[in-house]
mmCIF file of C-alpha atoms and ligand atoms in Angstrom:
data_model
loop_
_atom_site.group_PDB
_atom_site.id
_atom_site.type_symbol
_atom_site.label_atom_id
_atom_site.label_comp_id
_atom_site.label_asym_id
_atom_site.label_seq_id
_atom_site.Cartn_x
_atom_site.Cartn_y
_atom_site.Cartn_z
ATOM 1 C CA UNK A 1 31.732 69.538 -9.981
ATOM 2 C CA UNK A 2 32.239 72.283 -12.884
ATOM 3 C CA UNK A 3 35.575 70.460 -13.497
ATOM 4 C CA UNK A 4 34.593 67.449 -13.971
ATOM 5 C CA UNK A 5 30.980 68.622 -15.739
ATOM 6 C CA UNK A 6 33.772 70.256 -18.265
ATOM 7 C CA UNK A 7 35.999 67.170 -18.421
ATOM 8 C CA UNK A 8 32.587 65.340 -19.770
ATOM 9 C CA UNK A 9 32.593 67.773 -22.092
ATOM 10 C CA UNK A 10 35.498 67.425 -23.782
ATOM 11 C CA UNK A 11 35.312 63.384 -23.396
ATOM 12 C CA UNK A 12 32.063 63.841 -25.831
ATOM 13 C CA UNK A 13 34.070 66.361 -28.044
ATOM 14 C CA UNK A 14 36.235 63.010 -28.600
ATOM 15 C CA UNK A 15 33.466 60.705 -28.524
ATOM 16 C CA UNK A 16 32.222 62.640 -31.704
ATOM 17 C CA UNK A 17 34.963 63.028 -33.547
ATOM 18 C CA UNK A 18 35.892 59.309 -33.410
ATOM 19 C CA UNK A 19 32.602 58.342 -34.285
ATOM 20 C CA UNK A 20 32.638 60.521 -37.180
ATOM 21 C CA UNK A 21 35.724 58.260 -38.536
ATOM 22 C CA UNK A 22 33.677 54.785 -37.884
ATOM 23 C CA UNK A 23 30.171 55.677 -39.143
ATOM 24 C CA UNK A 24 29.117 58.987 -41.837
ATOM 25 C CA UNK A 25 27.681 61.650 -39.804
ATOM 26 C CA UNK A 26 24.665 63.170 -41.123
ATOM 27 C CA UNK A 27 25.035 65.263 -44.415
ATOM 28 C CA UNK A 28 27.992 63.075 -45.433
ATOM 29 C CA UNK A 29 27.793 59.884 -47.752
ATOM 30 C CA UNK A 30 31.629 58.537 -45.725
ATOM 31 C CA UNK A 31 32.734 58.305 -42.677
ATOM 32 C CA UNK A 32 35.298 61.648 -41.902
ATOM 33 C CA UNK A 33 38.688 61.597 -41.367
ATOM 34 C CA UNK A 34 39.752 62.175 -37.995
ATOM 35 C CA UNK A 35 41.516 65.695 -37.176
ATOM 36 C CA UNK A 36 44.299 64.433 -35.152
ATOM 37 C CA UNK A 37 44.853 67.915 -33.680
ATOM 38 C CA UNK A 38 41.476 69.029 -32.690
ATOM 39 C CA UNK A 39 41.183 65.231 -31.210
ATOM 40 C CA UNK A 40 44.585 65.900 -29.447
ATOM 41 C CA UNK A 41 43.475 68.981 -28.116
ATOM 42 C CA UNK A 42 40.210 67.539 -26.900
ATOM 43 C CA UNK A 43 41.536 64.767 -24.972
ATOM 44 C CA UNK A 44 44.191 66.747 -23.420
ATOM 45 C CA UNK A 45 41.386 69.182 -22.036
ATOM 46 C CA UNK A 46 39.740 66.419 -20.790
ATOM 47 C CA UNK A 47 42.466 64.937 -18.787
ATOM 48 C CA UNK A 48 43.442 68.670 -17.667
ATOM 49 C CA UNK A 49 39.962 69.496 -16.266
ATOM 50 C CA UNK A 50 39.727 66.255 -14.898
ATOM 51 C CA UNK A 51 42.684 66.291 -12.795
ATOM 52 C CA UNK A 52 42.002 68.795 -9.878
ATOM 53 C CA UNK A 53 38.988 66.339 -8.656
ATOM 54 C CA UNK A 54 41.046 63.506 -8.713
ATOM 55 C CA UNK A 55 43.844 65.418 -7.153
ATOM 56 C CA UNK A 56 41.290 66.350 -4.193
ATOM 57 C CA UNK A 57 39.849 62.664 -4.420
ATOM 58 C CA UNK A 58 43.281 61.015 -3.657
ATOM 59 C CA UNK A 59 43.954 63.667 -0.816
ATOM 60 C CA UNK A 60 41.147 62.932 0.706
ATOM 61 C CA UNK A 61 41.632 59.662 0.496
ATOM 62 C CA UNK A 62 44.770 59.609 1.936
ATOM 63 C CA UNK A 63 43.821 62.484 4.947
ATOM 64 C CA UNK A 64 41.270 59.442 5.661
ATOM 65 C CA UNK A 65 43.751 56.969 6.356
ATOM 66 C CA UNK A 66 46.021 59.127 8.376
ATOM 67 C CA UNK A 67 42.811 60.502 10.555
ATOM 68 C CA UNK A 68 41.993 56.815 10.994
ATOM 69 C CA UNK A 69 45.355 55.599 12.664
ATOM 70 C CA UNK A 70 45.292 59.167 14.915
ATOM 71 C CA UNK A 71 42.090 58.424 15.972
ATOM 72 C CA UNK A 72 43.312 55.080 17.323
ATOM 73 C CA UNK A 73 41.595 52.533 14.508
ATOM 74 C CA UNK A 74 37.742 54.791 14.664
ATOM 75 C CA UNK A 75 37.153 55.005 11.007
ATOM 76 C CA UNK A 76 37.568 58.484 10.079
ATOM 77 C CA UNK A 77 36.606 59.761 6.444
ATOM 78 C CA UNK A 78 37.610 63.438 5.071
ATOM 79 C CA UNK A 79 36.063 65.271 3.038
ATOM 80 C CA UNK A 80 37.428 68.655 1.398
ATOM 81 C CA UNK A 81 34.316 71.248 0.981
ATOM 82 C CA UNK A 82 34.517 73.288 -2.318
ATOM 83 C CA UNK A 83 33.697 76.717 -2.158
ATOM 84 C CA UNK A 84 29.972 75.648 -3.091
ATOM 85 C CA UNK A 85 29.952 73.142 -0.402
ATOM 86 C CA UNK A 86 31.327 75.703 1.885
ATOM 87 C CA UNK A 87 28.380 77.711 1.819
ATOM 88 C CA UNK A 88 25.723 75.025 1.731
ATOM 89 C CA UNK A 89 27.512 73.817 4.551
ATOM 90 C CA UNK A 90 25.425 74.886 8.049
ATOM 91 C CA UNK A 91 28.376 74.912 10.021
ATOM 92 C CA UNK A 92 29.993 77.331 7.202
ATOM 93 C CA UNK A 93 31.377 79.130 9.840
ATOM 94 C CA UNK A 94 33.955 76.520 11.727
ATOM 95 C CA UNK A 95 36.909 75.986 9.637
ATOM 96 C CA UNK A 96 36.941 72.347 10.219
ATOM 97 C CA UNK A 97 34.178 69.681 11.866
ATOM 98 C CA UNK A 98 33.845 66.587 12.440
ATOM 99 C CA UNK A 99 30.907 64.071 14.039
ATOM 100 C CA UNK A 100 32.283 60.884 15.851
ATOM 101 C CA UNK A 101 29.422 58.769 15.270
ATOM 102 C CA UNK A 102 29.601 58.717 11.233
ATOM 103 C CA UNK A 103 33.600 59.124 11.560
ATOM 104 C CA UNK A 104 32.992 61.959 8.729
ATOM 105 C CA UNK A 105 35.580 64.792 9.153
ATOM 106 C CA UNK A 106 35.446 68.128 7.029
ATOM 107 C CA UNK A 107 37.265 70.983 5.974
ATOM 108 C CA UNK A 108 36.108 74.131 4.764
ATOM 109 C CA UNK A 109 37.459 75.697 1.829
ATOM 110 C CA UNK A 110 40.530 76.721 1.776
ATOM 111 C CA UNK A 111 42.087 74.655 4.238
ATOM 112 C CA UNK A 112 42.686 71.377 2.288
ATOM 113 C CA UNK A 113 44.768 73.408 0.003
ATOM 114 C CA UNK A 114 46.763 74.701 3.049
ATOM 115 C CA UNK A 115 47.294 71.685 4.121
ATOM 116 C CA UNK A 116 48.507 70.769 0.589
ATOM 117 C CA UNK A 117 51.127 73.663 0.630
ATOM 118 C CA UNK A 118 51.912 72.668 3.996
ATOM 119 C CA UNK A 119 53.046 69.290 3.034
ATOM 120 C CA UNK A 120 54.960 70.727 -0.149
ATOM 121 C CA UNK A 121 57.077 73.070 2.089
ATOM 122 C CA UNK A 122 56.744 71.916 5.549
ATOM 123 C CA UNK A 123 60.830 73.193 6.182
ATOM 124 C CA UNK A 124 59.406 77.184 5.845
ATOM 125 C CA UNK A 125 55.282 76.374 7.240
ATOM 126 C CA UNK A 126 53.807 79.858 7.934
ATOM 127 C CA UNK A 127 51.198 80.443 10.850
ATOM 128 C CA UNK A 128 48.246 79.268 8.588
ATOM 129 C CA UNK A 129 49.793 75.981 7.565
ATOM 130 C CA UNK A 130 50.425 75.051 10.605
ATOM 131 C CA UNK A 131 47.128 75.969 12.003
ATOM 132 C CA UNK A 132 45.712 73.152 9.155
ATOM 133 C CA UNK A 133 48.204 70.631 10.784
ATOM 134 C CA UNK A 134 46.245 71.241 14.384
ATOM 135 C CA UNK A 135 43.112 71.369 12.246
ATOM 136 C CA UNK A 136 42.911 67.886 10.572
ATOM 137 C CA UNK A 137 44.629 66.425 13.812
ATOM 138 C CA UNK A 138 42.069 68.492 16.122
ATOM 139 C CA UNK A 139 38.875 66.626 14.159
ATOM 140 C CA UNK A 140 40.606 63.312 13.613
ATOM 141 C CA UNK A 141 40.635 63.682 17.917
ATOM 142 C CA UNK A 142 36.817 64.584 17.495
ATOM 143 C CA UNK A 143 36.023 61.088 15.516
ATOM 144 C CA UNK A 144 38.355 59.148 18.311
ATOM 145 C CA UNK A 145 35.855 60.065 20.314
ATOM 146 C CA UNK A 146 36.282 63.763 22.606
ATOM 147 C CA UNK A 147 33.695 65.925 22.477
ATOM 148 C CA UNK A 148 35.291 68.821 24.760
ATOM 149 C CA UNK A 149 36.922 71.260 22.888
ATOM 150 C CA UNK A 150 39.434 72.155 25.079
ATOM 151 C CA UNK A 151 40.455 68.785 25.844
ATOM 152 C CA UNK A 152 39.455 67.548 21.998
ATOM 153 C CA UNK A 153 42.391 70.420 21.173
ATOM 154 C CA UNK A 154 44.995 69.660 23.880
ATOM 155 C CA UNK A 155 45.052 65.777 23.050
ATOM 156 C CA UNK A 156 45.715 67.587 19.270
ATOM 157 C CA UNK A 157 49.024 69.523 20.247
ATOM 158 C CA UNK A 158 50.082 66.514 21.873
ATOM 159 C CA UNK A 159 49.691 64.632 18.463
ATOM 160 C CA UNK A 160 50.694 67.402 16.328
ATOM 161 C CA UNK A 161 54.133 65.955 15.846
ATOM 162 C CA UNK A 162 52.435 62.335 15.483
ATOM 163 C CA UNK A 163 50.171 63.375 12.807
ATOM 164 C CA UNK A 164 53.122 65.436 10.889
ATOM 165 C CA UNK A 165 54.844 62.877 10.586
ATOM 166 C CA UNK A 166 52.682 60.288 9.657
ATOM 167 C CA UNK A 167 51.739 62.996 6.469
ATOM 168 C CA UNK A 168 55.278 62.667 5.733
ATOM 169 C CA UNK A 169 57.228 65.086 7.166
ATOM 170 C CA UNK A 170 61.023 64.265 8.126
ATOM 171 C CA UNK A 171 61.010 63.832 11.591
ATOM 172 C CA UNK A 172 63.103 66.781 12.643
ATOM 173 C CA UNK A 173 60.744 69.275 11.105
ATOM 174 C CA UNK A 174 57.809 68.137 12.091
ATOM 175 C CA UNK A 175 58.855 68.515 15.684
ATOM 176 C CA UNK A 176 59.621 71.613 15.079
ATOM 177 C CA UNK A 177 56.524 72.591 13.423
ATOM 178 C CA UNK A 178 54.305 71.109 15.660
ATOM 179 C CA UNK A 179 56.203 72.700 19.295
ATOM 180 C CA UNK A 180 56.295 76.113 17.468
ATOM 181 C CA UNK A 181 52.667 75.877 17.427
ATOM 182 C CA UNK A 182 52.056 74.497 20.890
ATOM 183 C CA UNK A 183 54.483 77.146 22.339
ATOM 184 C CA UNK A 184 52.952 80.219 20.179
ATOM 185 C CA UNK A 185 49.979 79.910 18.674
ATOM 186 C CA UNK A 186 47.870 77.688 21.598
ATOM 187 C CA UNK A 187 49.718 80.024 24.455
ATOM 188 C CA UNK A 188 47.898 82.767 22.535
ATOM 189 C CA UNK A 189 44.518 81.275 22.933
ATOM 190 C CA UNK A 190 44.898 81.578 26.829
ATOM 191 C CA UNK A 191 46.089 84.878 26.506
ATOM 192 C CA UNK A 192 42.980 86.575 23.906
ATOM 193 C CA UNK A 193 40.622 84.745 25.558
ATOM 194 C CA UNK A 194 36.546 84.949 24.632
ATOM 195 C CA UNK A 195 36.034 82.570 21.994
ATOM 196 C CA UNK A 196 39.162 81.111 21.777
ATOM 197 C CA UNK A 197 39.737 80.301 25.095
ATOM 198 C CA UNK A 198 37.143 77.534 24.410
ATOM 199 C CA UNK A 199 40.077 75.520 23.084
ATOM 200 C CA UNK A 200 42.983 76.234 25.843
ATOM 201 C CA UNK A 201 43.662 74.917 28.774
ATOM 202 C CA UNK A 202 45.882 75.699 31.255
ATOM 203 C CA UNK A 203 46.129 71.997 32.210
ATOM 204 C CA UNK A 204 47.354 71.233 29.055
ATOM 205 C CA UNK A 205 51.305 71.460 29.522
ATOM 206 C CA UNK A 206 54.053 68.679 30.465
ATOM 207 C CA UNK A 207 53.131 66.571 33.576
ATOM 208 C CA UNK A 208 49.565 68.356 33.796
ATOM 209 C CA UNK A 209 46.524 67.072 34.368
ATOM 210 C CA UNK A 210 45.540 66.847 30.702
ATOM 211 C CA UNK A 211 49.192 65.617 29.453
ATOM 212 C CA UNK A 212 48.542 62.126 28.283
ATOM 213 C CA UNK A 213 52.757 60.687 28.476
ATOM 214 C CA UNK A 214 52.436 60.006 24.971
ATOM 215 C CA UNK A 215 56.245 58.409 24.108
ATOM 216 C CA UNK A 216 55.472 60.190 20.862
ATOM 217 C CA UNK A 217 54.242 63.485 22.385
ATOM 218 C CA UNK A 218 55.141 66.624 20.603
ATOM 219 C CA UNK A 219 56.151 67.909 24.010
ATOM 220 C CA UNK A 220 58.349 65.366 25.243
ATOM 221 C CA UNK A 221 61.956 65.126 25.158
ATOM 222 C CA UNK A 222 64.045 62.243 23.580
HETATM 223 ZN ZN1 ZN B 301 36.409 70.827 17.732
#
C-alpha cells in the first residue's frame, strides 16, 4: 500500500511538471520548460516504487493458478499478507490458511518471499524454503476440499513433488526437495509431538492407509 501510495506520488510529481510545459502555472505569464532530469528522475521513482506490488500481484496470480490445478480444478485464489495484513489478520498466528468454501488461500508474511527464494534457488532449498513448498501445497489441499489436518498435510507430502514441479522446478530437484522433506522434516512431527503432531500421521507412508497411489507421488518410485 505505502508503495504504491508513493508511486502516486511521484506519477503527480510528473503530472505537474508536464502540465507546467502545456499551460503557465500560476505566477508565470508562459508555460515552463520542462526539466528533463527532474522529470526523468520522477518517472523512474514511480516505476521503482511501483514495482514490488506488481511483483507480489503477478505471484499471486500465478500461486493461484498452480493451487487451482493441485486442488483438482476447485478455484483456489492466493493472497500474500503484508506485514500490516499480517497483524490485522485474526489467524496472525498460522503461517498459512486457507477456507475451501471461498477457495481463498493466504500466507502470512514472510512466507511468499520464501517461496520466492525458493523458486530462485530450488538446487540449494534450506529447511524454511522447503517448509513454504509444503505450505502453499498444504492449503491448496485445504481449498480441494480436506479439512483434517493430518490428512489435509499427508495428501500435501504426497504432492510436494507435484506442486514443485508445476512452480517450475526441473524434475530431478524437485524430487529431491520434496522426499527430503517427507523423510526429515514430517518424521520430526511424529517424533516432537504436542502441537505438531496435529499434522502427522503414522498412516501416512508407502502402501498405508492414507497413501493415495498417486503415479506422480513424491514417494513413489519410477
Ligand atoms: Zn491446515
Amino acid at each position: 500500500m505505502l508503495w504504491i501510495l508513493a508511486s502516486l506520488f511521484f506519477c503527480y510529481c510528473a503530472f505537474r511538471e508536464i502540465r507546467a510545459s502545456l499551460v503557465a502555472p500560476p505566477g508565470y505569464d508562459l508555460p515552463q520548460p520542462i526539466a528533463k532530469p527532474y522529470l526523468v528522475l520522477v518517472v523512474s521513482l514511480a516505476l521503482l516504487c511501483a514495482w514490488p506490488p506488481v511483483h507480489t500481484w503477478r505471484f499471486q496470480r500465478f500461486l493461484s493458478a498452480k493451487a487451482t490445478q493441485l486442488a483438482d480444478g476447485h478455484r483456489a485464489q492466493v493472497h500474500c499478507n503484508t506485514l500490516f495484513d499480517t497483524m490485522l489478520d485474526p489467524a496472525m498466528l498460522a503461517a498459512g490458511h486457507a477456507d475451501p468454501r471461498t477457495g481463498r488461500i493466504v500466507l502470512q508474511k514472510p512466507w511468499c518471499g520464501v517461496l520466492m527464494d525458493y523458486l530462485s534457488h530450488p538446487e540449494r532449498a534450506d529447511r524454511n524454503e522447503l517448509e513454504s513448498l509444503d505450505m502453499f501445497t498444504h492449503e491448496s489441499m485445504h481449498v480441494r476440499g480436506e479439512l483434517n489436518e493430518a490428512v489435509t498435510e499427508c495428501q500435501a507430502v504426497q504432492r510436494d513433488y507435484r506442486a514443485a514441479k508445476l512452480l517450475g522446478v526441473p524434475d530431478a530437484i524437485a524430487k529431491r526437495n520434496a522426499l527430503n522433506y517427507y523423510t526429515v522434516f514430517y518424521q520430526e512431527r511424529g517424533k516432537i509431538g504436542g502441537l505438531q503432531s496435529a499434522y502427522y500421521s503414522e498412516q501416512c507412508a508407502p502402501g498405508k492407509g492414507l497413501d493415495e497411489h498417486l503415479s506422480d507421488s513424491t514417494w513413489s518410485t519410477p
